[in-house]
């Protein structure tokens, strides 16, 4: 038999093998859970719960326990999410403060990434053919400057003089054009009573030269003109180290040379020289032939 409850005391006895539920704080009652139909007391002292109501009470307790467990399950992840959100918000506020104050926030660097990342050598410009630099990007490389040298032209064609019956100066004579030398030449064949006049020009320089050339026959000291080429030869192109020959056929005189001394004269001027400038250029005279009245030609 249980001892009656006294103020400030706790009765921990369970009735007939029942289970005692002790609430936190306040008075303690003997709440016994019995199988349905037992008819035992399950409420406050002296209170008897009918068997039908005990089933409903038990079901209510189970529902309350289930709801409480579900609330606990929901509350735990919600609390964790709220904590994470609070941490993220704090980090965002901290990261935004340097930008608001005008400071630059340093970028964190992973120690492992810094240790393993290979150092990249400075890019060097690529070189193309003939040492030209090729831009790999950004501002393009400037194009090479165009050549300012003279444009090379085709040399003026000519034919060398024959060796027979031709008398030329024994050395090269200077002209009014630098690096151009000349040898005036005369051709006279015995028995023909005719003579041909011409000049050889040599380019002694390292570049191609263009000149103007004048050839005139000299008969007993009188300067005449070539029957087939009265004016000067213009735009005569001579390559370096080459020799150009004026045409004997363009300056041939016959008949009137018998009984006279004949020889060739020549003047050389620049490419764009006028007739007056050509006439003022340095004169060169070739070796002479004496032609008898019977047409015999003898070198003078």
mmCIF file of C-alpha atoms in Angstrom:
data_model
loop_
_atom_site.group_PDB
_atom_site.id
_atom_site.type_symbol
_atom_site.label_atom_id
_atom_site.label_comp_id
_atom_site.label_asym_id
_atom_site.label_seq_id
_atom_site.Cartn_x
_atom_site.Cartn_y
_atom_site.Cartn_z
ATOM 1 C CA UNK A 1 0.000 0.000 0.000
ATOM 2 C CA UNK A 2 1.468 3.392 -1.045
ATOM 3 C CA UNK A 3 2.080 6.187 1.321
ATOM 4 C CA UNK A 4 -0.165 9.198 0.800
ATOM 5 C CA UNK A 5 1.450 12.106 -0.955
ATOM 6 C CA UNK A 6 2.945 14.670 1.307
ATOM 7 C CA UNK A 7 3.724 18.253 0.368
ATOM 8 C CA UNK A 8 7.274 18.468 -0.969
ATOM 9 C CA UNK A 9 7.585 14.679 -1.324
ATOM 10 C CA UNK A 10 7.531 12.369 -4.369
ATOM 11 C CA UNK A 11 5.792 9.056 -4.636
ATOM 12 C CA UNK A 12 7.744 6.877 -7.052
ATOM 13 C CA UNK A 13 5.713 3.759 -6.594
ATOM 14 C CA UNK A 14 4.113 2.087 -9.614
ATOM 15 C CA UNK A 15 0.880 0.174 -9.274
ATOM 16 C CA UNK A 16 0.782 -3.502 -10.014
ATOM 17 C CA UNK A 17 3.781 -3.582 -12.378
ATOM 18 C CA UNK A 18 2.736 -0.468 -14.264
ATOM 19 C CA UNK A 19 5.065 2.070 -15.837
ATOM 20 C CA UNK A 20 5.500 5.395 -14.095
ATOM 21 C CA UNK A 21 5.941 8.601 -16.141
ATOM 22 C CA UNK A 22 7.495 11.419 -14.222
ATOM 23 C CA UNK A 23 6.921 14.928 -15.584
ATOM 24 C CA UNK A 24 9.681 17.579 -15.307
ATOM 25 C CA UNK A 25 8.851 19.842 -12.364
ATOM 26 C CA UNK A 26 5.559 20.243 -10.434
ATOM 27 C CA UNK A 27 3.610 17.469 -8.740
ATOM 28 C CA UNK A 28 4.185 13.916 -9.766
ATOM 29 C CA UNK A 29 1.267 11.679 -10.573
ATOM 30 C CA UNK A 30 1.153 8.011 -11.097
ATOM 31 C CA UNK A 31 0.356 7.770 -14.812
ATOM 32 C CA UNK A 32 0.125 4.092 -15.529
ATOM 33 C CA UNK A 33 -0.205 2.672 -18.987
ATOM 34 C CA UNK A 34 -2.133 -0.540 -19.028
ATOM 35 C CA UNK A 35 -3.295 -2.730 -21.821
ATOM 36 C CA UNK A 36 -6.736 -1.884 -23.077
ATOM 37 C CA UNK A 37 -9.527 -3.319 -20.963
ATOM 38 C CA UNK A 38 -7.545 -3.565 -17.753
ATOM 39 C CA UNK A 39 -9.759 -0.984 -16.040
ATOM 40 C CA UNK A 40 -6.896 0.323 -13.934
ATOM 41 C CA UNK A 41 -6.326 3.913 -13.033
ATOM 42 C CA UNK A 42 -4.135 5.918 -15.436
ATOM 43 C CA UNK A 43 -4.767 9.539 -14.505
ATOM 44 C CA UNK A 44 -4.484 11.596 -11.441
ATOM 45 C CA UNK A 45 -4.761 9.930 -8.040
ATOM 46 C CA UNK A 46 -8.211 8.610 -7.490
ATOM 47 C CA UNK A 47 -9.224 9.072 -11.117
ATOM 48 C CA UNK A 48 -10.234 6.053 -13.141
ATOM 49 C CA UNK A 49 -10.055 6.230 -16.963
ATOM 50 C CA UNK A 50 -12.543 4.033 -18.799
ATOM 51 C CA UNK A 51 -11.092 1.492 -21.175
ATOM 52 C CA UNK A 52 -12.404 3.253 -24.308
ATOM 53 C CA UNK A 53 -10.900 6.533 -23.299
ATOM 54 C CA UNK A 54 -7.587 4.883 -22.406
ATOM 55 C CA UNK A 55 -7.231 3.741 -26.056
ATOM 56 C CA UNK A 56 -7.890 7.238 -27.288
ATOM 57 C CA UNK A 57 -5.446 8.630 -24.762
ATOM 58 C CA UNK A 58 -2.772 6.232 -25.856
ATOM 59 C CA UNK A 59 -3.347 7.118 -29.495
ATOM 60 C CA UNK A 60 -3.104 10.814 -28.644
ATOM 61 C CA UNK A 61 0.159 10.232 -26.829
ATOM 62 C CA UNK A 62 1.617 8.366 -29.835
ATOM 63 C CA UNK A 63 0.500 11.149 -32.186
ATOM 64 C CA UNK A 64 2.063 13.756 -29.924
ATOM 65 C CA UNK A 65 5.313 11.808 -29.795
ATOM 66 C CA UNK A 66 5.333 11.432 -33.599
ATOM 67 C CA UNK A 67 4.673 15.122 -34.175
ATOM 68 C CA UNK A 68 7.344 16.079 -31.692
ATOM 69 C CA UNK A 69 9.880 13.818 -33.423
ATOM 70 C CA UNK A 70 9.037 15.288 -36.831
ATOM 71 C CA UNK A 71 9.390 18.804 -35.510
ATOM 72 C CA UNK A 72 12.763 17.883 -34.066
ATOM 73 C CA UNK A 73 13.889 16.347 -37.388
ATOM 74 C CA UNK A 74 12.862 19.516 -39.281
ATOM 75 C CA UNK A 75 14.259 21.890 -36.694
ATOM 76 C CA UNK A 76 17.802 20.421 -36.718
ATOM 77 C CA UNK A 77 18.599 20.949 -40.464
ATOM 78 C CA UNK A 78 16.824 24.300 -40.382
ATOM 79 C CA UNK A 79 19.066 25.412 -37.544
ATOM 80 C CA UNK A 80 22.165 24.170 -39.443
ATOM 81 C CA UNK A 81 21.099 26.032 -42.620
ATOM 82 C CA UNK A 82 20.477 29.190 -40.614
ATOM 83 C CA UNK A 83 23.952 28.949 -39.098
ATOM 84 C CA UNK A 84 25.549 28.416 -42.532
ATOM 85 C CA UNK A 85 23.584 31.353 -43.992
ATOM 86 C CA UNK A 86 24.752 33.526 -41.130
ATOM 87 C CA UNK A 87 28.382 32.537 -41.733
ATOM 88 C CA UNK A 88 28.073 33.190 -45.498
ATOM 89 C CA UNK A 89 26.472 36.536 -44.884
ATOM 90 C CA UNK A 90 29.253 37.475 -42.486
ATOM 91 C CA UNK A 91 31.902 36.467 -45.076
ATOM 92 C CA UNK A 92 30.127 38.462 -47.821
ATOM 93 C CA UNK A 93 29.966 41.545 -45.601
ATOM 94 C CA UNK A 94 33.656 41.189 -44.710
ATOM 95 C CA UNK A 95 34.658 40.750 -48.376
ATOM 96 C CA UNK A 96 32.600 43.786 -49.414
ATOM 97 C CA UNK A 97 34.221 46.119 -46.866
ATOM 98 C CA UNK A 98 37.561 46.570 -48.745
ATOM 99 C CA UNK A 99 35.708 47.444 -51.981
ATOM 100 C CA UNK A 100 33.599 50.072 -50.140
ATOM 101 C CA UNK A 101 36.697 51.699 -48.617
ATOM 102 C CA UNK A 102 38.598 51.685 -51.929
ATOM 103 C CA UNK A 103 41.122 49.029 -50.801
ATOM 104 C CA UNK A 104 42.026 46.020 -52.925
ATOM 105 C CA UNK A 105 41.337 42.684 -51.298
ATOM 106 C CA UNK A 106 44.222 40.272 -51.761
ATOM 107 C CA UNK A 107 43.398 37.070 -53.606
ATOM 108 C CA UNK A 108 44.120 33.991 -51.481
ATOM 109 C CA UNK A 109 46.642 31.686 -53.031
ATOM 110 C CA UNK A 110 46.654 27.977 -52.467
ATOM 111 C CA UNK A 111 50.070 26.853 -51.131
ATOM 112 C CA UNK A 112 49.870 23.617 -53.118
ATOM 113 C CA UNK A 113 48.996 25.470 -56.320
ATOM 114 C CA UNK A 114 51.879 27.908 -55.804
ATOM 115 C CA UNK A 115 54.303 25.097 -55.182
ATOM 116 C CA UNK A 116 53.303 22.970 -58.166
ATOM 117 C CA UNK A 117 52.553 25.635 -60.791
ATOM 118 C CA UNK A 118 55.514 25.912 -63.233
ATOM 119 C CA UNK A 119 56.964 29.345 -63.783
ATOM 120 C CA UNK A 120 56.185 30.705 -67.230
ATOM 121 C CA UNK A 121 59.221 32.263 -68.993
ATOM 122 C CA UNK A 122 58.703 35.634 -70.664
ATOM 123 C CA UNK A 123 57.483 35.342 -74.230
ATOM 124 C CA UNK A 124 60.166 36.046 -76.801
ATOM 125 C CA UNK A 125 59.358 37.331 -80.297
ATOM 126 C CA UNK A 126 59.455 34.788 -83.071
ATOM 127 C CA UNK A 127 61.782 35.421 -85.945
ATOM 128 C CA UNK A 128 60.872 34.735 -89.550
ATOM 129 C CA UNK A 129 62.994 34.562 -92.663
ATOM 130 C CA UNK A 130 65.932 36.974 -93.043
ATOM 131 C CA UNK A 131 65.751 37.877 -89.326
ATOM 132 C CA UNK A 132 62.404 39.643 -89.572
ATOM 133 C CA UNK A 133 60.509 39.850 -86.296
ATOM 134 C CA UNK A 134 56.969 38.317 -86.305
ATOM 135 C CA UNK A 135 54.404 39.584 -83.794
ATOM 136 C CA UNK A 136 52.670 36.924 -81.844
ATOM 137 C CA UNK A 137 49.859 39.211 -80.781
ATOM 138 C CA UNK A 138 48.822 42.734 -79.826
ATOM 139 C CA UNK A 139 50.312 45.508 -81.989
ATOM 140 C CA UNK A 140 51.413 44.077 -85.414
ATOM 141 C CA UNK A 141 55.046 44.333 -86.453
ATOM 142 C CA UNK A 142 55.830 47.235 -88.840
ATOM 143 C CA UNK A 143 56.224 46.324 -92.513
ATOM 144 C CA UNK A 144 59.780 46.520 -93.883
ATOM 145 C CA UNK A 145 60.614 49.808 -95.528
ATOM 146 C CA UNK A 146 60.508 49.684 -99.323
ATOM 147 C CA UNK A 147 63.816 49.745 -101.110
ATOM 148 C CA UNK A 148 64.905 53.235 -102.117
ATOM 149 C CA UNK A 149 67.485 52.029 -104.662
ATOM 150 C CA UNK A 150 67.017 52.536 -108.400
ATOM 151 C CA UNK A 151 64.871 50.079 -110.305
ATOM 152 C CA UNK A 152 66.959 47.723 -112.384
ATOM 153 C CA UNK A 153 66.240 47.860 -116.134
ATOM 154 C CA UNK A 154 67.160 45.708 -119.076
ATOM 155 C CA UNK A 155 70.570 46.498 -120.501
ATOM 156 C CA UNK A 156 70.700 48.025 -123.982
ATOM 157 C CA UNK A 157 71.736 45.398 -126.538
ATOM 158 C CA UNK A 158 74.837 45.834 -128.713
ATOM 159 C CA UNK A 159 77.373 43.842 -130.749
ATOM 160 C CA UNK A 160 81.157 43.917 -130.295
ATOM 161 C CA UNK A 161 83.287 45.411 -133.056
ATOM 162 C CA UNK A 162 85.295 43.171 -135.397
ATOM 163 C CA UNK A 163 89.010 43.076 -134.898
ATOM 164 C CA UNK A 164 89.931 43.601 -138.573
ATOM 165 C CA UNK A 165 90.309 47.109 -140.033
ATOM 166 C CA UNK A 166 89.230 48.767 -136.712
ATOM 167 C CA UNK A 167 91.412 51.299 -134.873
ATOM 168 C CA UNK A 168 90.471 52.372 -131.299
ATOM 169 C CA UNK A 169 92.303 54.342 -128.637
ATOM 170 C CA UNK A 170 94.855 52.290 -126.788
ATOM 171 C CA UNK A 171 93.370 53.140 -123.378
ATOM 172 C CA UNK A 172 90.035 53.986 -121.789
ATOM 173 C CA UNK A 173 89.265 57.699 -121.723
ATOM 174 C CA UNK A 174 87.248 59.455 -118.983
ATOM 175 C CA UNK A 175 83.809 60.950 -119.723
ATOM 176 C CA UNK A 176 81.532 63.478 -118.045
ATOM 177 C CA UNK A 177 79.692 60.609 -116.291
ATOM 178 C CA UNK A 178 81.360 59.042 -113.263
ATOM 179 C CA UNK A 179 82.300 55.358 -113.743
ATOM 180 C CA UNK A 180 81.734 55.526 -117.524
ATOM 181 C CA UNK A 181 84.862 55.237 -119.681
ATOM 182 C CA UNK A 182 85.048 55.382 -123.504
ATOM 183 C CA UNK A 183 87.150 54.275 -126.467
ATOM 184 C CA UNK A 184 86.164 55.947 -129.794
ATOM 185 C CA UNK A 185 86.777 53.578 -132.721
ATOM 186 C CA UNK A 186 87.059 53.946 -136.550
ATOM 187 C CA UNK A 187 86.727 51.272 -139.195
ATOM 188 C CA UNK A 188 88.181 51.709 -142.707
ATOM 189 C CA UNK A 189 88.669 48.879 -145.202
ATOM 190 C CA UNK A 190 91.120 49.404 -148.062
ATOM 191 C CA UNK A 191 89.642 49.640 -151.545
ATOM 192 C CA UNK A 192 86.150 50.595 -150.336
ATOM 193 C CA UNK A 193 86.639 54.319 -149.979
ATOM 194 C CA UNK A 194 84.308 54.256 -146.932
ATOM 195 C CA UNK A 195 84.683 54.584 -143.150
ATOM 196 C CA UNK A 196 82.531 53.756 -140.106
ATOM 197 C CA UNK A 197 82.547 55.592 -136.788
ATOM 198 C CA UNK A 198 81.575 54.457 -133.282
ATOM 199 C CA UNK A 199 82.435 54.292 -129.556
ATOM 200 C CA UNK A 200 82.772 51.654 -126.836
ATOM 201 C CA UNK A 201 81.475 52.533 -123.330
ATOM 202 C CA UNK A 202 82.454 50.653 -120.164
ATOM 203 C CA UNK A 203 80.587 50.772 -116.853
ATOM 204 C CA UNK A 204 83.353 50.621 -114.245
ATOM 205 C CA UNK A 205 80.965 51.116 -111.322
ATOM 206 C CA UNK A 206 78.988 48.717 -109.112
ATOM 207 C CA UNK A 207 75.520 49.862 -110.176
ATOM 208 C CA UNK A 208 73.604 50.000 -113.428
ATOM 209 C CA UNK A 209 74.006 53.312 -115.296
ATOM 210 C CA UNK A 210 71.907 55.068 -117.943
ATOM 211 C CA UNK A 211 73.612 57.579 -120.234
ATOM 212 C CA UNK A 212 73.209 59.682 -123.387
ATOM 213 C CA UNK A 213 75.824 59.183 -126.135
ATOM 214 C CA UNK A 214 76.762 61.259 -129.145
ATOM 215 C CA UNK A 215 78.981 59.981 -131.992
ATOM 216 C CA UNK A 216 80.168 62.147 -134.894
ATOM 217 C CA UNK A 217 82.544 61.505 -137.819
ATOM 218 C CA UNK A 218 85.529 63.805 -138.167
ATOM 219 C CA UNK A 219 86.780 64.225 -141.785
ATOM 220 C CA UNK A 220 89.989 66.271 -142.120
ATOM 221 C CA UNK A 221 89.055 68.107 -138.882
ATOM 222 C CA UNK A 222 85.435 68.803 -139.822
ATOM 223 C CA UNK A 223 82.716 67.342 -137.586
ATOM 224 C CA UNK A 224 79.821 65.901 -139.449
ATOM 225 C CA UNK A 225 76.749 63.853 -138.560
ATOM 226 C CA UNK A 226 75.977 60.190 -138.838
ATOM 227 C CA UNK A 227 73.758 59.601 -141.904
ATOM 228 C CA UNK A 228 71.447 57.150 -140.103
ATOM 229 C CA UNK A 229 71.678 58.537 -136.548
ATOM 230 C CA UNK A 230 72.085 62.320 -136.582
ATOM 231 C CA UNK A 231 71.037 62.753 -132.923
ATOM 232 C CA UNK A 232 72.512 61.197 -129.791
ATOM 233 C CA UNK A 233 71.693 57.730 -128.485
ATOM 234 C CA UNK A 234 69.485 58.148 -125.428
ATOM 235 C CA UNK A 235 68.548 55.885 -122.551
ATOM 236 C CA UNK A 236 71.575 53.663 -123.026
ATOM 237 C CA UNK A 237 71.492 51.197 -120.095
ATOM 238 C CA UNK A 238 74.819 49.596 -119.153
ATOM 239 C CA UNK A 239 75.154 46.967 -116.430
ATOM 240 C CA UNK A 240 78.091 47.059 -113.979
ATOM 241 C CA UNK A 241 81.323 45.783 -115.510
ATOM 242 C CA UNK A 242 79.804 45.563 -119.012
ATOM 243 C CA UNK A 243 80.697 47.264 -122.316
ATOM 244 C CA UNK A 244 78.244 48.801 -124.773
ATOM 245 C CA UNK A 245 79.067 49.331 -128.494
ATOM 246 C CA UNK A 246 77.430 51.914 -130.700
ATOM 247 C CA UNK A 247 76.446 50.689 -134.159
ATOM 248 C CA UNK A 248 78.978 51.152 -137.004
ATOM 249 C CA UNK A 249 76.168 50.743 -139.501
ATOM 250 C CA UNK A 250 74.322 53.818 -138.162
ATOM 251 C CA UNK A 251 77.353 56.048 -138.747
ATOM 252 C CA UNK A 252 78.936 55.045 -142.076
ATOM 253 C CA UNK A 253 80.340 57.549 -144.606
ATOM 254 C CA UNK A 254 81.452 56.589 -148.132
ATOM 255 C CA UNK A 255 82.835 58.278 -151.269
ATOM 256 C CA UNK A 256 83.639 61.677 -149.807
ATOM 257 C CA UNK A 257 86.342 60.346 -147.460
ATOM 258 C CA UNK A 258 88.904 59.566 -150.205
ATOM 259 C CA UNK A 259 92.003 61.695 -149.816
ATOM 260 C CA UNK A 260 91.135 62.576 -146.206
ATOM 261 C CA UNK A 261 92.068 61.626 -142.664
ATOM 262 C CA UNK A 262 89.065 60.283 -140.797
ATOM 263 C CA UNK A 263 88.456 59.501 -137.122
ATOM 264 C CA UNK A 264 85.590 59.055 -134.642
ATOM 265 C CA UNK A 265 84.545 61.510 -131.920
ATOM 266 C CA UNK A 266 82.247 60.818 -128.916
ATOM 267 C CA UNK A 267 80.684 62.609 -125.962
ATOM 268 C CA UNK A 268 78.820 61.045 -123.005
ATOM 269 C CA UNK A 269 76.319 62.826 -120.723
ATOM 270 C CA UNK A 270 73.749 61.874 -118.128
ATOM 271 C CA UNK A 271 70.453 60.116 -118.699
ATOM 272 C CA UNK A 272 68.319 63.268 -118.980
ATOM 273 C CA UNK A 273 70.918 65.533 -120.615
ATOM 274 C CA UNK A 274 69.744 67.965 -123.290
ATOM 275 C CA UNK A 275 71.425 68.277 -126.689
ATOM 276 C CA UNK A 276 73.301 71.337 -125.440
ATOM 277 C CA UNK A 277 74.546 69.463 -122.383
ATOM 278 C CA UNK A 278 75.635 66.593 -124.578
ATOM 279 C CA UNK A 279 77.531 69.015 -126.820
ATOM 280 C CA UNK A 280 79.285 70.449 -123.764
ATOM 281 C CA UNK A 281 80.337 67.050 -122.447
ATOM 282 C CA UNK A 282 83.966 65.903 -122.526
ATOM 283 C CA UNK A 283 85.176 65.065 -126.032
ATOM 284 C CA UNK A 284 86.944 61.860 -126.922
ATOM 285 C CA UNK A 285 88.768 61.264 -130.245
ATOM 286 C CA UNK A 286 89.660 57.874 -131.692
ATOM 287 C CA UNK A 287 92.585 56.734 -133.777
ATOM 288 C CA UNK A 288 92.567 58.034 -137.372
ATOM 289 C CA UNK A 289 92.859 56.444 -140.802
ATOM 290 C CA UNK A 290 94.428 58.089 -143.830
ATOM 291 C CA UNK A 291 92.454 57.179 -146.920
ATOM 292 C CA UNK A 292 94.214 57.726 -150.222
ATOM 293 C CA UNK A 293 92.549 58.825 -153.413
ATOM 294 C CA UNK A 294 92.536 55.237 -154.624
ATOM 295 C CA UNK A 295 90.753 54.156 -151.428
ATOM 296 C CA UNK A 296 93.643 52.618 -149.601
ATOM 297 C CA UNK A 297 93.188 52.971 -145.803
ATOM 298 C CA UNK A 298 96.242 53.293 -143.583
ATOM 299 C CA UNK A 299 96.065 53.740 -139.767
ATOM 300 C CA UNK A 300 97.554 57.135 -138.833
#
